[in-house]
Coordinates of C-alpha atoms in Angstrom, one line a residue:
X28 CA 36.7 -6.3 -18.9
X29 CA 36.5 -2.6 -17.6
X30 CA 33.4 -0.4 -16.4
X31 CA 33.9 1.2 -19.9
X32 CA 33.5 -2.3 -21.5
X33 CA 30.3 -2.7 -19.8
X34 CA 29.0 0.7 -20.0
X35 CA 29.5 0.3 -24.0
X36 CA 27.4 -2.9 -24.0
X37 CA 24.8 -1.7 -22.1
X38 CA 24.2 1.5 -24.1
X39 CA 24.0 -0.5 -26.9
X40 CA 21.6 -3.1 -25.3
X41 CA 19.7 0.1 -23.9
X42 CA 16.6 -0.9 -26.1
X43 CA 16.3 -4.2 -25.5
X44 CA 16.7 -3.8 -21.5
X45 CA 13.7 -1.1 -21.8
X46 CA 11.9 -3.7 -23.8
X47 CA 12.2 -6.1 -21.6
X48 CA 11.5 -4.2 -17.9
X49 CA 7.9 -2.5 -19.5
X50 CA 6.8 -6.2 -21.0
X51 CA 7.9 -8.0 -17.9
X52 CA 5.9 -5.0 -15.8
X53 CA 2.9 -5.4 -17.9
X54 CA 2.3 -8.8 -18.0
X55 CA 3.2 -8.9 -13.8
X56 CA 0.6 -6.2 -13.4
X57 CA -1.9 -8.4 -16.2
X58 CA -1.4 -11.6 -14.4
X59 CA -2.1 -9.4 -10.9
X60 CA -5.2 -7.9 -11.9
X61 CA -7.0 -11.3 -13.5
X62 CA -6.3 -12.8 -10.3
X63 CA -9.6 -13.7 -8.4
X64 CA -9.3 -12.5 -5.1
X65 CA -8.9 -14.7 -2.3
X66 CA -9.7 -12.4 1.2
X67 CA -12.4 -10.2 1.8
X68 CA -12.2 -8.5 5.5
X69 CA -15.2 -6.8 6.9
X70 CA -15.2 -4.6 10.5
X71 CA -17.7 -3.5 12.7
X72 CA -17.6 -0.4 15.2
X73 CA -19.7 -0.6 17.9
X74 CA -20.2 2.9 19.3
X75 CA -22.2 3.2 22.2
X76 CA -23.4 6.8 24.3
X77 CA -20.8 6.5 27.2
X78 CA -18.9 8.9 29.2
X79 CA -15.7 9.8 27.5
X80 CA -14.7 10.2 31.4
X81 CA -15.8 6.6 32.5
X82 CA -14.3 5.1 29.3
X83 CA -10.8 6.7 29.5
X84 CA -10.6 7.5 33.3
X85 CA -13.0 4.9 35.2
X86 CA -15.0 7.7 36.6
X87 CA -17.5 10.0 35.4
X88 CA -15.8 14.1 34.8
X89 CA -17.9 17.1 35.9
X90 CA -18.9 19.7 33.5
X91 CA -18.8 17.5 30.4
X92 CA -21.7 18.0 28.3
X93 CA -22.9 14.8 25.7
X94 CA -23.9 16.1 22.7
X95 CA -26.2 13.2 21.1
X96 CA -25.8 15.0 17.4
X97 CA -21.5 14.2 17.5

């Protein structure tokens, strides 16, 4: 069997191969969907009013001004 052997039976198998990727597809992305989920994940940010100075560096910088709106 040659590679023009091959290509002749899959062209004439094209519709059946199409057929079968877009049914397989659906009914993978069917059986996903009606699963029920099984893990939720939940985070928290705690943000607090501290120096960017004293968080990064340790120690507080001069002429930094907090601006309580950002």
């Amino acid at each position: 069997m040659e590679l023009t052997d091959f290509l002749k039976i899959v062209r004439s198998r094209m519709k059946l191969i199409i057929i079968s990727v877009v049914v397989v597809t659906l009914a993978a992305a069917a059986y996903t969907l009606l699963q029920k989920p099984e893990y939720q994940g939940v985070a928290l940010v705690l943000v607090t009013q501290q120096d960017a100075g004293v968080a990064i560096l340790g120690t507080p910088q001069p002429d930094q001004s907090f601006q309580a709106g950002r």
